[in-house]
Coordinates of C-alpha atoms in Angstrom, one line a residue:
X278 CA 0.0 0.0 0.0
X279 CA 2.5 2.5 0.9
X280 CA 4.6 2.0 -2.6
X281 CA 1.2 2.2 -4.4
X282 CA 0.7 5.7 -2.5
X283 CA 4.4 6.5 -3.5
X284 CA 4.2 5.7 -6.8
X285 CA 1.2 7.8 -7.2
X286 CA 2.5 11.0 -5.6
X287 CA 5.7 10.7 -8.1
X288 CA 3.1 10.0 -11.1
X289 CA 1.2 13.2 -9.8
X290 CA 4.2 15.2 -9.5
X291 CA 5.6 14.7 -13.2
X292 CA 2.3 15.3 -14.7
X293 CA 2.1 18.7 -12.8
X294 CA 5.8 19.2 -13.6
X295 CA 5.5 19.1 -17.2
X296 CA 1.9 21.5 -17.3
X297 CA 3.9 24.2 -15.3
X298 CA 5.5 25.7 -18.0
X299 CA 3.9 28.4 -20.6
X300 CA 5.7 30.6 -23.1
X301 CA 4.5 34.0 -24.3
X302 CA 5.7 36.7 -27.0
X303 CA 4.3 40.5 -26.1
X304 CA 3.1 42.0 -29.7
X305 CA 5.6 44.1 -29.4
X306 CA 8.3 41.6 -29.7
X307 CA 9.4 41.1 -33.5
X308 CA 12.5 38.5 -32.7
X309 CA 10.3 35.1 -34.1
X310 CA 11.1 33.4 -31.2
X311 CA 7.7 32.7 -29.8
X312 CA 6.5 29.1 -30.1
X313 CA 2.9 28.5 -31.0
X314 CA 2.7 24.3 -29.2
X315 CA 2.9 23.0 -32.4
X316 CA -0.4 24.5 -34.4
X317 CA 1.5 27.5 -36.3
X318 CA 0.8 30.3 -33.7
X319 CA 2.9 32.8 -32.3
X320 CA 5.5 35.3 -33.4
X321 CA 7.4 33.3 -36.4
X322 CA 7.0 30.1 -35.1
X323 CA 6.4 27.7 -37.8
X324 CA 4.0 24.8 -37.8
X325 CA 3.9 21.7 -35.9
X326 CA 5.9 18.9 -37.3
X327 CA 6.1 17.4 -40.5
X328 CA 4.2 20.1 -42.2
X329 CA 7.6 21.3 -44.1
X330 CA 7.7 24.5 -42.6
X331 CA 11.3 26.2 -42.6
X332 CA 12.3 26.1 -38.4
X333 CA 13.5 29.1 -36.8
X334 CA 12.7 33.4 -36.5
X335 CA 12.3 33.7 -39.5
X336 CA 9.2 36.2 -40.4
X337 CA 7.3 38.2 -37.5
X338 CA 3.8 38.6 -37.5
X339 CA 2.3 41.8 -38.1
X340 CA -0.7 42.9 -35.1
X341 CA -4.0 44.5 -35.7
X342 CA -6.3 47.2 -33.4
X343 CA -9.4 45.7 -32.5
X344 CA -11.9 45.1 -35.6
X345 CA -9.5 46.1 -38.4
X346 CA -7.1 44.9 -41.0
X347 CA -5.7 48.5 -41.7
X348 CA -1.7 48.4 -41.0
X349 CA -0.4 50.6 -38.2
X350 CA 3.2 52.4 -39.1
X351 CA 4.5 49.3 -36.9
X352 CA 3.1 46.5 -39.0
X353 CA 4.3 47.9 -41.5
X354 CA 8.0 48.0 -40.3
X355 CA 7.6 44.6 -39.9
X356 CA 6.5 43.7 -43.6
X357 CA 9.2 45.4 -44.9
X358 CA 11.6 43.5 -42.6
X359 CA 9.4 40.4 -44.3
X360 CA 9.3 41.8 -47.3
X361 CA 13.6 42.2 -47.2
X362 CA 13.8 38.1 -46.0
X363 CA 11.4 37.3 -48.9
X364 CA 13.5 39.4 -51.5
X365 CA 17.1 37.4 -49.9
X366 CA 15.0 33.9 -50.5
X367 CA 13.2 33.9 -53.3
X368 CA 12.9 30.0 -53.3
X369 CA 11.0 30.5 -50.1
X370 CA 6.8 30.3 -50.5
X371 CA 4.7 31.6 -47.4
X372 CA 1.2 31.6 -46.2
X373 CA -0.2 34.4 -44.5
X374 CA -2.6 33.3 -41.7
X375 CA -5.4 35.7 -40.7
X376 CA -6.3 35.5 -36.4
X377 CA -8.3 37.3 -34.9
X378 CA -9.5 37.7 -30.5
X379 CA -12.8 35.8 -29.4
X380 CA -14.8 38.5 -29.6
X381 CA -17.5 38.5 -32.5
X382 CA -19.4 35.6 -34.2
X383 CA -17.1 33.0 -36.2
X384 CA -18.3 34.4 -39.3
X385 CA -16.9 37.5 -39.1
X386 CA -13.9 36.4 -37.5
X387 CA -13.0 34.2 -40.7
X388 CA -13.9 37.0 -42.7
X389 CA -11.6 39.1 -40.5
X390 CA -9.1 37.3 -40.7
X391 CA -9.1 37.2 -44.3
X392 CA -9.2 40.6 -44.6
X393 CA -6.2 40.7 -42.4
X394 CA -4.4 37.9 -44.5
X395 CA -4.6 39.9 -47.3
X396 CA -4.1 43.4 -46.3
X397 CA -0.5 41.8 -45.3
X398 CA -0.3 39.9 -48.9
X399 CA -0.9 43.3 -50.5
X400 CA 1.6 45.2 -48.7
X401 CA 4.4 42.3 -49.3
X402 CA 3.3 42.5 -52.9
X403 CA 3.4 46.3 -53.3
X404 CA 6.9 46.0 -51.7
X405 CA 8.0 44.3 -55.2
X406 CA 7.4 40.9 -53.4
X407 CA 5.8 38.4 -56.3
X408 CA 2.0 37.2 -55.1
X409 CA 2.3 34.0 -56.7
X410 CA 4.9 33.1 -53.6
X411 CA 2.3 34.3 -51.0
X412 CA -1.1 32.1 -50.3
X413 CA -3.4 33.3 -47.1
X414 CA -5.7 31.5 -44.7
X415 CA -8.0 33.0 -42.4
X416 CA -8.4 31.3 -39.0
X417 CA -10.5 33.5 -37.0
X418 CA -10.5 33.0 -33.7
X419 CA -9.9 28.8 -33.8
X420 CA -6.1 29.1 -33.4
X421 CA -5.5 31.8 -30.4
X422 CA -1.9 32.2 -29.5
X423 CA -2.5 33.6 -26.5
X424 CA -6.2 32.0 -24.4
X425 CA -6.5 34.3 -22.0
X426 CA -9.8 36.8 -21.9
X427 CA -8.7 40.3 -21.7
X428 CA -7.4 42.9 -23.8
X429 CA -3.9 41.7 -23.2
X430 CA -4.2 38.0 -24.9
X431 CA -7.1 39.7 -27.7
X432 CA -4.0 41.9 -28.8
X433 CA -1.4 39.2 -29.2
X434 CA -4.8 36.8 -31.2
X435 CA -5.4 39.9 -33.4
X436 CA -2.7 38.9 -36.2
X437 CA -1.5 37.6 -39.3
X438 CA 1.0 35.1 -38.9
X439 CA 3.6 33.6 -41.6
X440 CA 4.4 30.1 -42.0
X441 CA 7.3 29.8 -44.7
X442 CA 6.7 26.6 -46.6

């Protein structure tokens, strides 16, 4: 009995041990070194495994005011710091992915993010970047990088995210 008790308390303690952890990436942070647990979110994180995305900071993602896909003078700083990668690779292919917070219906959070998506694909491609290399995705709100329920996490959801393929 008392090695089944044991046992159990060590079994608790590596479960809780290895749900402790949680890393973040403030908007404001344009290294690419967030990680996104595997599903393509966070600041240039690429996708999970085996989806052939290209590892490491490459791309930032670009952050939206509440209901809009207009670019602020800061997102676009980063697209031209995209738009200078994309011009050094030109083998390299990316999708855009639109996100948006929780807030709203589904539907307009698709259609949010797709409006997102492609503000960021027009400003890459007005910055001599060639569309064919750039596809977009809009997730709405299914993919949140960060799941919290204030203002703070709805800033870091309200992106558009690139995935180099």
């Amino acid at each position: 009995m008392k090695h089944k008790l044991s046992g159990l308390a060590c079994a608790a303690l590596i479960l809780m041990a290895g749900c402790s952890s949680k890393s973040t990436v403030a908007p404001t942070d344009q290294s690419g070194a967030g990680t996104g647990a595997g599903t393509g979110s966070g600041a240039g994180a690429g996708s999970g495994a085996g989806s052939g995305a290209v590892a490491g900071p490459v791309l930032g993602d670009v952050f939206y005011a509440f209901d809009s896909s207009a670019l602020s003078a800061e997102a676009q700083d980063q697209l031209k710091q995209n738009a200078a990668w994309l011009t050094k690779n030109t083998a390299q292919a990316v999708t855009i992915e639109g996100h948006c917070d929780e807030r709203g219906t589904p539907e307009y959070n698709i259609a949010l993010g797709e409006r997102r998506a492609n503000s960021a694909k027009e400003y890459l491609s007005n910055l001599g970047v060639n569309s064919s290399r750039l596809s977009t995705v809009s997730y709405g709100e299914e993919r949140p990088f960060d799941p919290g329920h204030n203002e703070e996490a709805w800033a870091k959801n309200r992106r558009a995210h690139f995935v180099t393929k």
